Amino acid sequence: MRDLRLVIFDVDGTLVDSQAEIVAAMRLAFAAEDLVMPPRTQVLSIVGLSLAEAFARLVPATDAAQRHRLVEAYKNAFVSLRNDNKEMGPLFPGALAALEILQGQDHTLLAVATGKSRRGLDKVLDRHGLTGVFHSEQVADHHPSKPHPAMVLTAIAETGVSAERAVMLGDTTYDMDMARAAGIKTIGVSWGYHPAETLKPDIMIDEFAALPGAVDALIGAE
Ligand SMILES: [Mg+2]
């Protein structure tokens, strides 16, 4: 039997193009606190961090109580937007086909490591028919924010795969730094929310069709 290998996926900006709903939920959260939302590019730069860490960066001058209210307002806005508009947050082109190829390999396990909450991830997986696809699902509720390696280390431990046989797929420096801190390989995607040249992954891909080959190149076809 071939050694198991593990592909860990980031969600926002990697699997799902969620920028429209993230920006809309941010707008509602800032409005609820009578604050001016930072520019869109700044908002997108924090996607992938936990919400507490994200607001600490977006509004460093506000106090902890207000940041807590912003986090709660954002979560509620996000869920109500999701319930209202089924068109928001499509998968990136080719994501489903790439997942199906990897899922069809009996030596390849799939995992998620996301700054989303459990509730937020469940909604995304349900909407796109991906419930049960991932063998390990790591969310922000029980881990420190990326780039802390906790989510990757837990995914490796849960699946029993060695670090040498694991790779992280992501669109931000937070994903790449998290993976490197955990001692695993990195695949960057150029279609996400951080400039591609900032990622410095082991392999950069420009389309999902390139993912199975990149995984084979980094952690072995055998
Ligand atoms: Mg991301």
mmCIF file of N, CA and C in Angstrom, residues 113-221:
data_model
loop_
_atom_site.group_PDB
_atom_site.id
_atom_site.type_symbol
_atom_site.label_atom_id
_atom_site.label_comp_id
_atom_site.label_asym_id
_atom_site.label_seq_id
_atom_site.Cartn_x
_atom_site.Cartn_y
_atom_site.Cartn_z
ATOM 1 N N ALA A 113 -8.136 24.015 6.308
ATOM 2 C CA ALA A 113 -7.660 24.865 7.404
ATOM 3 C C ALA A 113 -8.083 26.284 7.067
ATOM 4 N N THR A 114 -9.045 26.804 7.815
ATOM 5 C CA THR A 114 -9.662 28.083 7.442
ATOM 6 C C THR A 114 -9.829 29.012 8.629
ATOM 7 N N GLY A 115 -9.793 30.308 8.347
ATOM 8 C CA GLY A 115 -10.103 31.308 9.359
ATOM 9 C C GLY A 115 -11.583 31.417 9.632
ATOM 10 N N LYS A 116 -12.383 30.678 8.870
ATOM 11 C CA LYS A 116 -13.827 30.676 9.103
ATOM 12 C C LYS A 116 -14.170 29.991 10.429
ATOM 13 N N SER A 117 -15.349 30.317 10.945
ATOM 14 C CA SER A 117 -15.885 29.601 12.100
ATOM 15 C C SER A 117 -16.453 28.262 11.633
ATOM 16 N N ARG A 118 -16.710 27.374 12.591
ATOM 17 C CA ARG A 118 -17.368 26.093 12.278
ATOM 18 C C ARG A 118 -18.679 26.332 11.534
ATOM 19 N N ARG A 119 -19.450 27.289 12.045
ATOM 20 C CA ARG A 119 -20.748 27.587 11.439
ATOM 21 C C ARG A 119 -20.578 28.090 10.000
ATOM 22 N N GLY A 120 -19.595 28.978 9.809
ATOM 23 C CA GLY A 120 -19.365 29.522 8.469
ATOM 24 C C GLY A 120 -18.898 28.449 7.500
ATOM 25 N N LEU A 121 -17.985 27.580 7.955
ATOM 26 C CA LEU A 121 -17.489 26.522 7.069
ATOM 27 C C LEU A 121 -18.610 25.547 6.712
ATOM 28 N N ASP A 122 -19.420 25.181 7.697
ATOM 29 C CA ASP A 122 -20.513 24.246 7.421
ATOM 30 C C ASP A 122 -21.437 24.776 6.332
ATOM 31 N N LYS A 123 -21.701 26.076 6.372
ATOM 32 C CA LYS A 123 -22.579 26.666 5.355
ATOM 33 C C LYS A 123 -21.954 26.573 3.962
ATOM 34 N N VAL A 124 -20.657 26.866 3.888
ATOM 35 C CA VAL A 124 -19.963 26.801 2.593
ATOM 36 C C VAL A 124 -19.967 25.369 2.052
ATOM 37 N N LEU A 125 -19.627 24.417 2.905
ATOM 38 C CA LEU A 125 -19.560 23.022 2.454
ATOM 39 C C LEU A 125 -20.933 22.537 2.015
ATOM 40 N N ASP A 126 -21.942 22.898 2.780
ATOM 41 C CA ASP A 126 -23.302 22.487 2.451
ATOM 42 C C ASP A 126 -23.740 23.073 1.110
ATOM 43 N N ARG A 127 -23.467 24.358 0.929
ATOM 44 C CA ARG A 127 -23.898 25.024 -0.302
ATOM 45 C C ARG A 127 -23.279 24.387 -1.541
ATOM 46 N N HIS A 128 -22.028 23.979 -1.430
ATOM 47 C CA HIS A 128 -21.329 23.481 -2.611
ATOM 48 C C HIS A 128 -21.277 21.952 -2.680
ATOM 49 N N GLY A 129 -22.040 21.290 -1.835
ATOM 50 C CA GLY A 129 -22.083 19.826 -1.891
ATOM 51 C C GLY A 129 -20.783 19.184 -1.474
ATOM 52 N N LEU A 130 -20.028 19.838 -0.576
ATOM 53 C CA LEU A 130 -18.712 19.331 -0.185
ATOM 54 C C LEU A 130 -18.704 18.721 1.222
ATOM 55 N N THR A 131 -19.872 18.570 1.809
ATOM 56 C CA THR A 131 -19.940 17.959 3.137
ATOM 57 C C THR A 131 -19.420 16.526 3.061
ATOM 58 N N GLY A 132 -18.468 16.186 3.940
ATOM 59 C CA GLY A 132 -17.924 14.828 3.970
ATOM 60 C C GLY A 132 -16.735 14.602 3.053
ATOM 61 N N VAL A 133 -16.375 15.620 2.247
ATOM 62 C CA VAL A 133 -15.243 15.467 1.321
ATOM 63 C C VAL A 133 -13.909 15.502 2.079
ATOM 64 N N PHE A 134 -13.858 16.307 3.139
ATOM 65 C CA PHE A 134 -12.585 16.534 3.837
ATOM 66 C C PHE A 134 -12.482 15.633 5.071
ATOM 67 N N HIS A 135 -11.339 14.982 5.201
ATOM 68 C CA HIS A 135 -11.128 14.049 6.302
ATOM 69 C C HIS A 135 -10.843 14.775 7.608
ATOM 70 N N SER A 136 -10.380 16.015 7.511
ATOM 71 C CA SER A 136 -10.065 16.804 8.698
ATOM 72 C C SER A 136 -10.456 18.244 8.392
ATOM 73 N N GLU A 137 -11.205 18.856 9.293
ATOM 74 C CA GLU A 137 -11.672 20.230 9.071
ATOM 75 C C GLU A 137 -11.266 21.096 10.255
ATOM 76 N N GLN A 138 -10.315 21.999 10.023
ATOM 77 C CA GLN A 138 -9.797 22.855 11.093
ATOM 78 C C GLN A 138 -10.322 24.272 10.897
ATOM 79 N N VAL A 139 -10.979 24.800 11.949
ATOM 80 C CA VAL A 139 -11.637 26.105 11.864
ATOM 81 C C VAL A 139 -11.114 27.028 12.962
ATOM 82 N N ALA A 140 -11.506 28.296 12.863
ATOM 83 C CA ALA A 140 -10.944 29.315 13.761
ATOM 84 C C ALA A 140 -11.402 29.160 15.202
ATOM 85 N N ASP A 141 -12.549 28.501 15.420
ATOM 86 C CA ASP A 141 -13.123 28.457 16.775
ATOM 87 C C ASP A 141 -12.155 27.902 17.817
ATOM 88 N N HIS A 142 -11.360 26.906 17.419
ATOM 89 C CA HIS A 142 -10.562 26.193 18.422
ATOM 90 C C HIS A 142 -9.063 26.309 18.204
ATOM 91 N N HIS A 143 -8.649 27.275 17.382
ATOM 92 C CA HIS A 143 -7.222 27.427 17.096
ATOM 93 C C HIS A 143 -6.828 28.901 17.102
ATOM 94 N N PRO A 144 -5.548 29.183 17.405
ATOM 95 C CA PRO A 144 -5.049 30.538 17.166
ATOM 96 C C PRO A 144 -5.076 30.846 15.676
ATOM 97 N N SER A 145 -5.132 32.127 15.358
ATOM 98 C CA SER A 145 -5.215 32.556 13.955
ATOM 99 C C SER A 145 -3.989 32.105 13.154
ATOM 100 N N LYS A 146 -4.187 31.830 11.845
ATOM 101 C CA LYS A 146 -3.041 31.747 10.949
ATOM 102 C C LYS A 146 -2.227 33.025 11.153
ATOM 103 N N PRO A 147 -0.903 32.982 11.045
ATOM 104 C CA PRO A 147 -0.053 31.882 10.567
ATOM 105 C C PRO A 147 0.428 30.913 11.658
ATOM 106 N N HIS A 148 -0.191 30.909 12.823
ATOM 107 C CA HIS A 148 0.164 29.887 13.819
ATOM 108 C C HIS A 148 -0.050 28.502 13.200
ATOM 109 N N PRO A 149 0.864 27.559 13.423
ATOM 110 C CA PRO A 149 0.766 26.256 12.735
ATOM 111 C C PRO A 149 -0.261 25.286 13.312
ATOM 112 N N ALA A 150 -1.015 25.673 14.337
ATOM 113 C CA ALA A 150 -1.878 24.709 15.049
ATOM 114 C C ALA A 150 -2.841 23.967 14.123
ATOM 115 N N MET A 151 -3.463 24.674 13.186
ATOM 116 C CA MET A 151 -4.459 24.005 12.332
ATOM 117 C C MET A 151 -3.818 22.925 11.466
ATOM 118 N N VAL A 152 -2.645 23.222 10.909
ATOM 119 C CA VAL A 152 -1.953 22.241 10.067
ATOM 120 C C VAL A 152 -1.484 21.052 10.905
ATOM 121 N N LEU A 153 -0.913 21.344 12.053
ATOM 122 C CA LEU A 153 -0.415 20.259 12.907
ATOM 123 C C LEU A 153 -1.555 19.348 13.351
ATOM 124 N N THR A 154 -2.715 19.931 13.622
ATOM 125 C CA THR A 154 -3.863 19.116 14.027
ATOM 126 C C THR A 154 -4.371 18.274 12.861
ATOM 127 N N ALA A 155 -4.410 18.846 11.662
ATOM 128 C CA ALA A 155 -4.853 18.083 10.485
ATOM 129 C C ALA A 155 -3.928 16.893 10.234
ATOM 130 N N ILE A 156 -2.631 17.120 10.384
ATOM 131 C CA ILE A 156 -1.651 16.036 10.207
ATOM 132 C C ILE A 156 -1.867 14.952 11.268
ATOM 133 N N ALA A 157 -2.056 15.394 12.512
ATOM 134 C CA ALA A 157 -2.235 14.430 13.603
ATOM 135 C C ALA A 157 -3.529 13.637 13.419
ATOM 136 N N GLU A 158 -4.590 14.307 13.010
ATOM 137 C CA GLU A 158 -5.886 13.637 12.864
ATOM 138 C C GLU A 158 -5.883 12.597 11.749
ATOM 139 N N THR A 159 -5.130 12.881 10.696
ATOM 140 C CA THR A 159 -5.137 11.980 9.551
ATOM 141 C C THR A 159 -4.002 10.956 9.616
ATOM 142 N N GLY A 160 -3.039 11.178 10.489
ATOM 143 C CA GLY A 160 -1.946 10.233 10.640
ATOM 144 C C GLY A 160 -0.937 10.267 9.507
ATOM 145 N N VAL A 161 -0.929 11.352 8.742
ATOM 146 C CA VAL A 161 0.006 11.492 7.623
ATOM 147 C C VAL A 161 1.266 12.194 8.128
ATOM 148 N N SER A 162 2.420 11.820 7.580
ATOM 149 C CA SER A 162 3.645 12.479 8.023
ATOM 150 C C SER A 162 3.757 13.862 7.371
ATOM 151 N N ALA A 163 4.463 14.776 8.044
ATOM 152 C CA ALA A 163 4.606 16.143 7.542
ATOM 153 C C ALA A 163 5.250 16.165 6.152
ATOM 154 N N GLU A 164 6.137 15.207 5.881
ATOM 155 C CA GLU A 164 6.802 15.167 4.565
ATOM 156 C C GLU A 164 5.817 14.839 3.443
ATOM 157 N N ARG A 165 4.668 14.274 3.805
ATOM 158 C CA ARG A 165 3.673 13.868 2.805
ATOM 159 C C ARG A 165 2.440 14.754 2.842
ATOM 160 N N ALA A 166 2.629 16.007 3.313
ATOM 161 C CA ALA A 166 1.504 16.939 3.394
ATOM 162 C C ALA A 166 1.845 18.237 2.669
ATOM 163 N N VAL A 167 0.815 18.861 2.084
ATOM 164 C CA VAL A 167 1.011 20.135 1.388
ATOM 165 C C VAL A 167 -0.179 21.041 1.677
ATOM 166 N N MET A 168 0.098 22.345 1.779
ATOM 167 C CA MET A 168 -0.944 23.352 2.020
ATOM 168 C C MET A 168 -1.188 24.139 0.748
ATOM 169 N N LEU A 169 -2.473 24.300 0.387
ATOM 170 C CA LEU A 169 -2.862 25.105 -0.770
ATOM 171 C C LEU A 169 -3.525 26.379 -0.258
ATOM 172 N N GLY A 170 -2.994 27.547 -0.660
ATOM 173 C CA GLY A 170 -3.590 28.777 -0.157
ATOM 174 C C GLY A 170 -3.279 29.988 -1.007
ATOM 175 N N ASP A 171 -3.994 31.088 -0.699
ATOM 176 C CA ASP A 171 -3.877 32.310 -1.504
ATOM 177 C C ASP A 171 -3.204 33.460 -0.760
ATOM 178 N N THR A 172 -2.826 33.223 0.521
ATOM 179 C CA THR A 172 -2.258 34.349 1.280
ATOM 180 C C THR A 172 -0.935 33.970 1.935
ATOM 181 N N THR A 173 -0.201 35.003 2.348
ATOM 182 C CA THR A 173 1.041 34.773 3.088
ATOM 183 C C THR A 173 0.749 34.072 4.412
ATOM 184 N N TYR A 174 -0.467 34.267 4.960
ATOM 185 C CA TYR A 174 -0.814 33.597 6.224
ATOM 186 C C TYR A 174 -0.792 32.073 6.038
ATOM 187 N N ASP A 175 -1.322 31.608 4.894
ATOM 188 C CA ASP A 175 -1.330 30.166 4.606
ATOM 189 C C ASP A 175 0.095 29.633 4.452
ATOM 190 N N MET A 176 0.904 30.388 3.685
ATOM 191 C CA MET A 176 2.266 29.931 3.399
ATOM 192 C C MET A 176 3.096 29.907 4.686
ATOM 193 N N ASP A 177 2.961 30.955 5.502
ATOM 194 C CA ASP A 177 3.732 31.030 6.752
ATOM 195 C C ASP A 177 3.278 29.952 7.733
ATOM 196 N N MET A 178 1.965 29.691 7.770
ATOM 197 C CA MET A 178 1.431 28.630 8.640
ATOM 198 C C MET A 178 2.027 27.275 8.237
ATOM 199 N N ALA A 179 2.015 27.006 6.925
ATOM 200 C CA ALA A 179 2.511 25.722 6.435
ATOM 201 C C ALA A 179 4.002 25.561 6.728
ATOM 202 N N ARG A 180 4.765 26.617 6.468
ATOM 203 C CA ARG A 180 6.213 26.543 6.711
ATOM 204 C C ARG A 180 6.498 26.342 8.193
ATOM 205 N N ALA A 181 5.698 27.016 9.048
ATOM 206 C CA ALA A 181 5.894 26.862 10.501
ATOM 207 C C ALA A 181 5.608 25.429 10.945
ATOM 208 N N ALA A 182 4.719 24.751 10.194
ATOM 209 C CA ALA A 182 4.380 23.358 10.518
ATOM 210 C C ALA A 182 5.310 22.378 9.810
ATOM 211 N N GLY A 183 6.183 22.878 8.952
ATOM 212 C CA GLY A 183 7.152 22.023 8.278
ATOM 213 C C GLY A 183 6.604 21.241 7.107
ATOM 214 N N ILE A 184 5.555 21.787 6.438
ATOM 215 C CA ILE A 184 5.030 21.081 5.256
ATOM 216 C C ILE A 184 5.228 21.935 4.003
ATOM 217 N N LYS A 185 5.012 21.316 2.844
ATOM 218 C CA LYS A 185 5.203 21.981 1.556
ATOM 219 C C LYS A 185 4.054 22.955 1.266
ATOM 220 N N THR A 186 4.274 23.836 0.286
ATOM 221 C CA THR A 186 3.279 24.869 -0.027
ATOM 222 C C THR A 186 2.994 24.951 -1.520
ATOM 223 N N ILE A 187 1.700 25.117 -1.840
ATOM 224 C CA ILE A 187 1.265 25.457 -3.192
ATOM 225 C C ILE A 187 0.475 26.758 -3.080
ATOM 226 N N GLY A 188 0.923 27.775 -3.813
ATOM 227 C CA GLY A 188 0.217 29.047 -3.825
ATOM 228 C C GLY A 188 -0.722 29.127 -5.017
ATOM 229 N N VAL A 189 -1.846 29.827 -4.845
ATOM 230 C CA VAL A 189 -2.754 30.065 -5.970
ATOM 231 C C VAL A 189 -2.712 31.549 -6.308
ATOM 232 N N SER A 190 -2.714 31.841 -7.613
ATOM 233 C CA SER A 190 -2.540 33.236 -8.038
ATOM 234 C C SER A 190 -3.865 33.975 -8.174
ATOM 235 N N TRP A 191 -5.003 33.274 -7.886
ATOM 236 C CA TRP A 191 -6.307 33.906 -8.124
ATOM 237 C C TRP A 191 -6.924 34.482 -6.842
ATOM 238 N N GLY A 192 -6.182 34.506 -5.744
ATOM 239 C CA GLY A 192 -6.786 34.884 -4.460
ATOM 240 C C GLY A 192 -6.603 36.336 -4.069
ATOM 241 N N TYR A 193 -6.512 36.574 -2.743
ATOM 242 C CA TYR A 193 -6.628 37.933 -2.205
ATOM 243 C C TYR A 193 -5.309 38.580 -1.812
ATOM 244 N N HIS A 194 -4.209 37.863 -1.912
ATOM 245 C CA HIS A 194 -2.906 38.494 -1.728
ATOM 246 C C HIS A 194 -2.169 38.471 -3.062
ATOM 247 N N PRO A 195 -1.348 39.492 -3.337
ATOM 248 C CA PRO A 195 -0.586 39.501 -4.589
ATOM 249 C C PRO A 195 0.269 38.239 -4.702
ATOM 250 N N ALA A 196 0.213 37.586 -5.862
ATOM 251 C CA ALA A 196 0.883 36.295 -6.040
ATOM 252 C C ALA A 196 2.372 36.376 -5.708
ATOM 253 N N GLU A 197 3.010 37.500 -6.028
ATOM 254 C CA GLU A 197 4.463 37.591 -5.836
ATOM 255 C C GLU A 197 4.852 37.637 -4.357
ATOM 256 N N THR A 198 3.886 37.844 -3.469
ATOM 257 C CA THR A 198 4.219 37.893 -2.043
ATOM 258 C C THR A 198 4.229 36.497 -1.398
ATOM 259 N N LEU A 199 3.690 35.487 -2.097
ATOM 260 C CA LEU A 199 3.464 34.189 -1.440
ATOM 261 C C LEU A 199 4.731 33.344 -1.306
ATOM 262 N N LYS A 200 5.541 33.308 -2.371
ATOM 263 C CA LYS A 200 6.779 32.521 -2.382
ATOM 264 C C LYS A 200 6.560 31.056 -1.977
ATOM 265 N N PRO A 201 5.635 30.375 -2.638
ATOM 266 C CA PRO A 201 5.374 28.959 -2.329
ATOM 267 C C PRO A 201 6.395 28.060 -3.017
ATOM 268 N N ASP A 202 6.340 26.749 -2.690
ATOM 269 C CA ASP A 202 7.182 25.793 -3.420
ATOM 270 C C ASP A 202 6.740 25.727 -4.883
ATOM 271 N N ILE A 203 5.445 25.741 -5.114
ATOM 272 C CA ILE A 203 4.914 25.780 -6.482
ATOM 273 C C ILE A 203 3.746 26.758 -6.510
ATOM 274 N N MET A 204 3.691 27.609 -7.544
ATOM 275 C CA MET A 204 2.556 28.512 -7.745
ATOM 276 C C MET A 204 1.713 27.968 -8.891
ATOM 277 N N ILE A 205 0.396 27.941 -8.722
ATOM 278 C CA ILE A 205 -0.465 27.521 -9.827
ATOM 279 C C ILE A 205 -1.423 28.650 -10.204
ATOM 280 N N ASP A 206 -1.771 28.698 -11.490
ATOM 281 C CA ASP A 206 -2.642 29.747 -12.023
ATOM 282 C C ASP A 206 -4.034 29.237 -12.340
ATOM 283 N N GLU A 207 -4.230 27.932 -12.230
ATOM 284 C CA GLU A 207 -5.565 27.362 -12.461
ATOM 285 C C GLU A 207 -5.664 26.039 -11.707
ATOM 286 N N PHE A 208 -6.906 25.668 -11.347
ATOM 287 C CA PHE A 208 -7.102 24.453 -10.564
ATOM 288 C C PHE A 208 -6.674 23.195 -11.320
ATOM 289 N N ALA A 209 -6.730 23.255 -12.653
ATOM 290 C CA ALA A 209 -6.335 22.083 -13.433
ATOM 291 C C ALA A 209 -4.890 21.677 -13.156
ATOM 292 N N ALA A 210 -4.080 22.636 -12.687
ATOM 293 C CA ALA A 210 -2.663 22.353 -12.413
ATOM 294 C C ALA A 210 -2.445 21.737 -11.032
ATOM 295 N N LEU A 211 -3.493 21.659 -10.211
ATOM 296 C CA LEU A 211 -3.296 21.211 -8.827
ATOM 297 C C LEU A 211 -2.846 19.746 -8.701
ATOM 298 N N PRO A 212 -3.530 18.796 -9.359
ATOM 299 C CA PRO A 212 -3.092 17.391 -9.174
ATOM 300 C C PRO A 212 -1.625 17.187 -9.544
ATOM 301 N N GLY A 213 -1.171 17.827 -10.609
ATOM 302 C CA GLY A 213 0.226 17.696 -11.023
ATOM 303 C C GLY A 213 1.172 18.323 -10.023
ATOM 304 N N ALA A 214 0.779 19.466 -9.460
ATOM 305 C CA ALA A 214 1.616 20.138 -8.466
ATOM 306 C C ALA A 214 1.746 19.289 -7.196
ATOM 307 N N VAL A 215 0.640 18.656 -6.814
ATOM 308 C CA VAL A 215 0.669 17.767 -5.638
ATOM 309 C C VAL A 215 1.624 16.602 -5.901
ATOM 310 N N ASP A 216 1.515 15.996 -7.080
ATOM 311 C CA ASP A 216 2.414 14.882 -7.440
ATOM 312 C C ASP A 216 3.866 15.332 -7.421
ATOM 313 N N ALA A 217 4.133 16.536 -7.938
ATOM 314 C CA ALA A 217 5.506 17.025 -8.014
ATOM 315 C C ALA A 217 6.110 17.224 -6.627
ATOM 316 N N LEU A 218 5.278 17.667 -5.677
ATOM 317 C CA LEU A 218 5.804 18.007 -4.353
ATOM 318 C C LEU A 218 5.829 16.825 -3.381
ATOM 319 N N ILE A 219 4.780 16.024 -3.397
ATOM 320 C CA ILE A 219 4.712 14.958 -2.397
ATOM 321 C C ILE A 219 4.508 13.584 -3.027
ATOM 322 N N GLY A 220 4.909 13.492 -4.304
ATOM 323 C CA GLY A 220 5.062 12.166 -4.875
ATOM 324 C C GLY A 220 3.801 11.576 -5.447
ATOM 325 N N ALA A 221 3.900 11.060 -6.669
ATOM 326 C CA ALA A 221 2.765 10.382 -7.281
ATOM 327 C C ALA A 221 2.588 8.993 -6.667
#
